[in-house]
Short mmCIF file of N, CA and C in Angstrom, two decimals:
data_model
loop_
_atom_site.label_atom_id
_atom_site.label_comp_id
_atom_site.label_asym_id
_atom_site.label_seq_id
_atom_site.Cartn_x
_atom_site.Cartn_y
_atom_site.Cartn_z
N MET A 1 75.05 130.84 130.86
CA MET A 1 76.47 130.76 130.54
C MET A 1 77.26 131.35 131.70
N ASN A 2 78.33 130.72 132.05
CA ASN A 2 79.15 131.14 133.17
C ASN A 2 80.27 132.04 132.69
N ASP A 3 80.26 133.30 133.11
CA ASP A 3 81.30 134.25 132.70
C ASP A 3 82.63 133.95 133.38
N ASN A 4 82.61 133.14 134.43
CA ASN A 4 83.82 132.81 135.16
C ASN A 4 84.38 131.45 134.75
N ALA A 5 84.11 131.04 133.55
CA ALA A 5 84.58 129.73 133.08
C ALA A 5 86.10 129.69 133.09
N GLU A 6 86.62 128.54 133.49
CA GLU A 6 88.07 128.35 133.51
C GLU A 6 88.59 128.28 132.07
N PRO A 7 89.74 128.88 131.80
CA PRO A 7 90.30 128.76 130.45
C PRO A 7 90.71 127.31 130.19
N LEU A 8 90.62 126.92 128.94
CA LEU A 8 91.04 125.57 128.58
C LEU A 8 92.53 125.44 128.75
N GLU A 9 92.96 124.29 129.23
CA GLU A 9 94.38 124.05 129.44
C GLU A 9 94.84 122.90 128.58
N GLY A 10 96.13 122.82 128.38
CA GLY A 10 96.69 121.71 127.64
C GLY A 10 97.33 122.16 126.34
N THR A 11 97.95 121.23 125.71
CA THR A 11 98.64 121.50 124.46
C THR A 11 97.64 121.46 123.31
N PRO A 12 97.71 122.43 122.39
CA PRO A 12 96.79 122.38 121.25
C PRO A 12 97.08 121.14 120.40
N LEU A 13 96.05 120.63 119.72
CA LEU A 13 96.22 119.46 118.87
C LEU A 13 97.19 119.74 117.72
N ILE A 14 97.18 120.96 117.23
CA ILE A 14 98.08 121.34 116.15
C ILE A 14 98.90 122.54 116.64
N ALA A 15 100.22 122.37 116.63
CA ALA A 15 101.10 123.45 117.09
C ALA A 15 100.94 124.67 116.18
N PRO A 16 101.03 125.87 116.75
CA PRO A 16 100.90 127.08 115.92
C PRO A 16 102.09 127.27 114.99
N SER A 17 101.82 127.90 113.87
CA SER A 17 102.88 128.22 112.90
C SER A 17 103.47 129.58 113.20
N SER A 18 104.67 129.81 112.69
CA SER A 18 105.32 131.11 112.88
C SER A 18 104.93 132.03 111.73
N VAL A 19 103.66 132.46 111.75
CA VAL A 19 103.08 133.23 110.64
C VAL A 19 103.69 134.62 110.47
N SER A 20 104.35 135.13 111.49
CA SER A 20 104.92 136.48 111.38
C SER A 20 106.33 136.48 110.79
N HIS A 21 106.92 135.30 110.60
CA HIS A 21 108.27 135.23 110.03
C HIS A 21 108.22 135.64 108.55
N PRO A 22 109.18 136.41 108.08
CA PRO A 22 109.18 136.88 106.68
C PRO A 22 109.15 135.75 105.64
N LEU A 23 109.65 134.57 105.97
CA LEU A 23 109.66 133.46 105.01
C LEU A 23 108.36 132.65 105.01
N TYR A 24 107.49 132.88 105.97
CA TYR A 24 106.30 132.04 106.12
C TYR A 24 105.46 131.97 104.84
N ASP A 25 105.11 133.11 104.28
CA ASP A 25 104.26 133.11 103.08
C ASP A 25 104.92 132.40 101.91
N LYS A 26 106.23 132.54 101.77
CA LYS A 26 106.94 131.85 100.69
C LYS A 26 106.92 130.35 100.90
N VAL A 27 107.04 129.91 102.14
CA VAL A 27 106.98 128.48 102.45
C VAL A 27 105.58 127.94 102.13
N VAL A 28 104.56 128.69 102.49
CA VAL A 28 103.18 128.29 102.18
C VAL A 28 103.01 128.13 100.67
N GLU A 29 103.48 129.11 99.91
CA GLU A 29 103.35 129.03 98.45
C GLU A 29 104.12 127.84 97.88
N ALA A 30 105.27 127.54 98.45
CA ALA A 30 106.03 126.37 98.01
C ALA A 30 105.26 125.09 98.31
N CYS A 31 104.64 125.03 99.47
CA CYS A 31 103.82 123.86 99.82
C CYS A 31 102.65 123.71 98.86
N ARG A 32 102.14 124.81 98.36
CA ARG A 32 101.02 124.76 97.42
C ARG A 32 101.43 124.20 96.05
N THR A 33 102.71 124.00 95.82
CA THR A 33 103.15 123.41 94.55
C THR A 33 103.19 121.88 94.63
N VAL A 34 102.96 121.33 95.82
CA VAL A 34 102.99 119.88 96.02
C VAL A 34 101.55 119.36 96.03
N TYR A 35 101.30 118.35 95.22
CA TYR A 35 99.95 117.79 95.10
C TYR A 35 99.91 116.35 95.56
N ASP A 36 98.81 116.00 96.21
CA ASP A 36 98.53 114.60 96.51
C ASP A 36 98.20 113.95 95.17
N PRO A 37 98.89 112.89 94.77
CA PRO A 37 98.66 112.31 93.45
C PRO A 37 97.27 111.71 93.27
N GLU A 38 96.55 111.45 94.36
CA GLU A 38 95.22 110.87 94.25
C GLU A 38 94.12 111.92 94.27
N ILE A 39 94.44 113.14 94.69
CA ILE A 39 93.45 114.21 94.80
C ILE A 39 94.02 115.43 94.09
N PRO A 40 93.30 116.01 93.14
CA PRO A 40 93.85 117.12 92.35
C PRO A 40 93.84 118.47 93.06
N VAL A 41 94.32 118.49 94.30
CA VAL A 41 94.39 119.71 95.09
C VAL A 41 95.73 119.70 95.80
N ASN A 42 96.33 120.89 95.95
CA ASN A 42 97.62 120.95 96.63
C ASN A 42 97.49 120.59 98.11
N ILE A 43 98.60 120.13 98.68
CA ILE A 43 98.56 119.61 100.04
C ILE A 43 98.29 120.68 101.10
N TYR A 44 98.61 121.93 100.81
CA TYR A 44 98.34 122.99 101.78
C TYR A 44 96.83 123.23 101.88
N ASP A 45 96.17 123.39 100.74
CA ASP A 45 94.74 123.63 100.75
C ASP A 45 93.94 122.39 101.16
N LEU A 46 94.54 121.22 100.99
CA LEU A 46 93.89 120.00 101.49
C LEU A 46 93.90 119.96 103.02
N GLY A 47 94.77 120.75 103.63
CA GLY A 47 94.87 120.76 105.08
C GLY A 47 95.85 119.75 105.62
N LEU A 48 96.75 119.28 104.76
CA LEU A 48 97.73 118.29 105.19
C LEU A 48 98.92 118.91 105.92
N ILE A 49 99.14 120.21 105.72
CA ILE A 49 100.22 120.90 106.42
C ILE A 49 99.64 121.45 107.72
N TYR A 50 100.10 120.91 108.83
CA TYR A 50 99.59 121.33 110.13
C TYR A 50 100.35 122.53 110.69
N THR A 51 101.68 122.47 110.65
CA THR A 51 102.50 123.52 111.27
C THR A 51 103.69 123.84 110.38
N ILE A 52 103.94 125.14 110.21
CA ILE A 52 105.16 125.62 109.55
C ILE A 52 105.86 126.50 110.58
N ASN A 53 107.01 126.05 111.03
CA ASN A 53 107.77 126.82 112.00
C ASN A 53 109.08 127.24 111.35
N VAL A 54 109.33 128.53 111.32
CA VAL A 54 110.58 129.05 110.77
C VAL A 54 111.34 129.70 111.91
N SER A 55 112.54 129.19 112.18
CA SER A 55 113.35 129.69 113.29
C SER A 55 114.01 131.02 112.92
N ASP A 56 114.61 131.64 113.91
CA ASP A 56 115.31 132.91 113.68
C ASP A 56 116.46 132.77 112.69
N ASP A 57 117.03 131.55 112.61
CA ASP A 57 118.12 131.34 111.64
C ASP A 57 117.62 130.67 110.35
N ASN A 58 116.31 130.82 110.08
CA ASN A 58 115.68 130.40 108.82
C ASN A 58 115.69 128.90 108.57
N ARG A 59 115.66 128.14 109.65
CA ARG A 59 115.49 126.69 109.54
C ARG A 59 113.99 126.42 109.58
N VAL A 60 113.49 125.66 108.63
CA VAL A 60 112.06 125.42 108.51
C VAL A 60 111.73 124.01 109.00
N SER A 61 110.77 123.95 109.89
CA SER A 61 110.27 122.68 110.40
C SER A 61 108.79 122.61 110.05
N ILE A 62 108.40 121.55 109.36
CA ILE A 62 107.02 121.38 108.92
C ILE A 62 106.47 120.09 109.52
N ILE A 63 105.30 120.19 110.10
CA ILE A 63 104.58 119.01 110.57
C ILE A 63 103.39 118.83 109.65
N MET A 64 103.28 117.64 109.09
CA MET A 64 102.20 117.39 108.15
C MET A 64 101.60 116.01 108.40
N THR A 65 100.49 115.77 107.76
CA THR A 65 99.85 114.48 107.81
C THR A 65 99.52 114.05 106.39
N LEU A 66 98.87 112.93 106.27
CA LEU A 66 98.39 112.44 104.98
C LEU A 66 96.91 112.15 105.12
N THR A 67 96.24 111.97 104.00
CA THR A 67 94.80 111.72 104.07
C THR A 67 94.49 110.40 104.75
N ALA A 68 95.42 109.46 104.69
CA ALA A 68 95.24 108.16 105.34
C ALA A 68 96.60 107.54 105.62
N PRO A 69 96.74 106.80 106.72
CA PRO A 69 98.03 106.18 107.03
C PRO A 69 98.53 105.23 105.93
N GLY A 70 97.63 104.63 105.19
CA GLY A 70 98.02 103.71 104.13
C GLY A 70 98.27 104.38 102.80
N CYS A 71 98.42 105.69 102.80
CA CYS A 71 98.65 106.44 101.56
C CYS A 71 99.87 105.87 100.84
N PRO A 72 99.73 105.57 99.54
CA PRO A 72 100.84 104.94 98.82
C PRO A 72 102.09 105.81 98.69
N VAL A 73 101.98 107.11 98.90
CA VAL A 73 103.15 107.98 98.79
C VAL A 73 103.62 108.48 100.16
N ALA A 74 103.22 107.77 101.22
CA ALA A 74 103.58 108.19 102.58
C ALA A 74 105.08 108.38 102.76
N GLY A 75 105.87 107.52 102.14
CA GLY A 75 107.31 107.63 102.28
C GLY A 75 107.94 108.69 101.39
N GLU A 76 107.21 109.13 100.38
CA GLU A 76 107.76 110.08 99.41
C GLU A 76 107.32 111.52 99.62
N MET A 77 106.08 111.74 100.06
CA MET A 77 105.55 113.09 100.11
C MET A 77 106.36 114.05 100.99
N PRO A 78 106.84 113.64 102.16
CA PRO A 78 107.68 114.58 102.93
C PRO A 78 108.90 115.05 102.14
N GLY A 79 109.49 114.18 101.36
CA GLY A 79 110.61 114.57 100.51
C GLY A 79 110.21 115.56 99.44
N TRP A 80 109.01 115.40 98.91
CA TRP A 80 108.50 116.36 97.92
C TRP A 80 108.37 117.74 98.54
N VAL A 81 107.94 117.77 99.80
CA VAL A 81 107.81 119.06 100.50
C VAL A 81 109.19 119.68 100.72
N VAL A 82 110.15 118.88 101.14
CA VAL A 82 111.52 119.38 101.31
C VAL A 82 112.03 119.93 99.98
N ASP A 83 111.83 119.18 98.90
CA ASP A 83 112.30 119.62 97.58
C ASP A 83 111.65 120.92 97.13
N ALA A 84 110.42 121.17 97.56
CA ALA A 84 109.72 122.40 97.18
C ALA A 84 110.17 123.60 98.01
N VAL A 85 110.48 123.37 99.29
CA VAL A 85 110.76 124.47 100.21
C VAL A 85 112.25 124.82 100.28
N GLU A 86 113.10 123.81 100.26
CA GLU A 86 114.53 124.05 100.48
C GLU A 86 115.17 125.03 99.48
N PRO A 87 114.76 125.05 98.21
CA PRO A 87 115.39 126.00 97.28
C PRO A 87 115.03 127.48 97.51
N LEU A 88 114.06 127.76 98.38
CA LEU A 88 113.67 129.15 98.59
C LEU A 88 114.84 129.97 99.11
N ASP A 89 114.97 131.16 98.57
CA ASP A 89 116.03 132.06 98.98
C ASP A 89 115.92 132.37 100.47
N GLY A 90 116.96 132.11 101.22
CA GLY A 90 116.98 132.39 102.65
C GLY A 90 116.77 131.17 103.52
N VAL A 91 116.17 130.12 102.98
CA VAL A 91 115.93 128.92 103.79
C VAL A 91 117.26 128.19 104.00
N GLN A 92 117.57 127.89 105.26
CA GLN A 92 118.82 127.23 105.59
C GLN A 92 118.72 125.71 105.61
N HIS A 93 117.59 125.20 106.04
CA HIS A 93 117.40 123.76 106.17
C HIS A 93 115.90 123.49 106.30
N VAL A 94 115.44 122.34 105.82
CA VAL A 94 114.03 121.97 105.95
C VAL A 94 113.93 120.58 106.56
N GLU A 95 113.07 120.46 107.52
CA GLU A 95 112.77 119.16 108.14
C GLU A 95 111.26 118.98 108.11
N VAL A 96 110.81 117.82 107.63
CA VAL A 96 109.39 117.53 107.55
C VAL A 96 109.12 116.28 108.38
N ASP A 97 108.18 116.40 109.30
CA ASP A 97 107.78 115.27 110.13
C ASP A 97 106.32 114.94 109.86
N LEU A 98 106.04 113.64 109.75
CA LEU A 98 104.66 113.17 109.61
C LEU A 98 104.05 112.92 110.98
N THR A 99 102.77 113.24 111.10
CA THR A 99 102.03 112.95 112.31
C THR A 99 100.67 112.39 111.91
N TRP A 100 100.10 111.63 112.80
CA TRP A 100 98.75 111.09 112.56
C TRP A 100 97.77 111.65 113.58
N GLU A 101 98.24 112.57 114.43
CA GLU A 101 97.38 113.18 115.44
C GLU A 101 97.41 114.69 115.29
N PRO A 102 96.30 115.34 115.14
CA PRO A 102 94.99 114.72 114.96
C PRO A 102 94.88 114.13 113.56
N PRO A 103 94.02 113.14 113.40
CA PRO A 103 93.84 112.57 112.07
C PRO A 103 93.23 113.60 111.12
N TRP A 104 93.65 113.52 109.86
CA TRP A 104 93.12 114.43 108.85
C TRP A 104 91.64 114.14 108.63
N GLY A 105 90.90 115.20 108.38
CA GLY A 105 89.49 115.08 108.03
C GLY A 105 89.13 116.11 106.98
N MET A 106 88.07 115.87 106.26
CA MET A 106 87.68 116.78 105.17
C MET A 106 87.41 118.19 105.66
N GLU A 107 87.09 118.35 106.94
CA GLU A 107 86.84 119.69 107.48
C GLU A 107 88.12 120.53 107.53
N MET A 108 89.27 119.91 107.32
CA MET A 108 90.55 120.64 107.34
C MET A 108 90.87 121.29 106.00
N MET A 109 90.10 120.98 104.98
CA MET A 109 90.34 121.56 103.66
C MET A 109 89.93 123.04 103.63
N SER A 110 90.64 123.81 102.84
CA SER A 110 90.27 125.21 102.64
C SER A 110 89.00 125.27 101.80
N ASP A 111 88.35 126.43 101.81
CA ASP A 111 87.17 126.62 100.97
C ASP A 111 87.51 126.43 99.49
N GLU A 112 88.71 126.86 99.10
CA GLU A 112 89.14 126.70 97.71
C GLU A 112 89.21 125.21 97.33
N ALA A 113 89.75 124.39 98.23
CA ALA A 113 89.84 122.96 97.96
C ALA A 113 88.45 122.34 97.89
N ARG A 114 87.57 122.72 98.80
CA ARG A 114 86.21 122.19 98.79
C ARG A 114 85.50 122.55 97.49
N LEU A 115 85.69 123.78 97.05
CA LEU A 115 85.08 124.22 95.81
C LEU A 115 85.63 123.44 94.62
N GLU A 116 86.95 123.29 94.59
CA GLU A 116 87.60 122.57 93.50
C GLU A 116 87.16 121.11 93.42
N LEU A 117 86.89 120.52 94.58
CA LEU A 117 86.47 119.11 94.62
C LEU A 117 84.96 118.94 94.55
N GLY A 118 84.24 120.04 94.44
CA GLY A 118 82.79 119.97 94.29
C GLY A 118 82.03 119.76 95.59
N PHE A 119 82.64 120.11 96.73
CA PHE A 119 81.97 119.96 98.02
C PHE A 119 81.24 121.23 98.44
N MET A 120 81.26 122.26 97.63
CA MET A 120 80.57 123.52 97.95
C MET A 120 79.69 123.92 96.80
#
């Protein structure tokens, strides 16, 4: 193994979330109230929420994906996320963007989701 290996460069596939913002945990919990209608697990534990960014002025930007591009609720689910997050005390605005990169895979599910679906 080479101790002088060059650090990896480039943009991460999934942008980091603003986990230190005071609203972050509340936004996560709100996302956990939204369920994929075809899978009995919330979208956060399914791994569909890629990034939660909360700005200094409490504007929330969420990047998410779906289990498949042909998902029948593709046009509706981002609105469900907005409806779940926007009422939180302190949130000024919510924007949800869909992405297909990287594509969702079962490895993105939390252990809780895997257990609930019988994969563990």
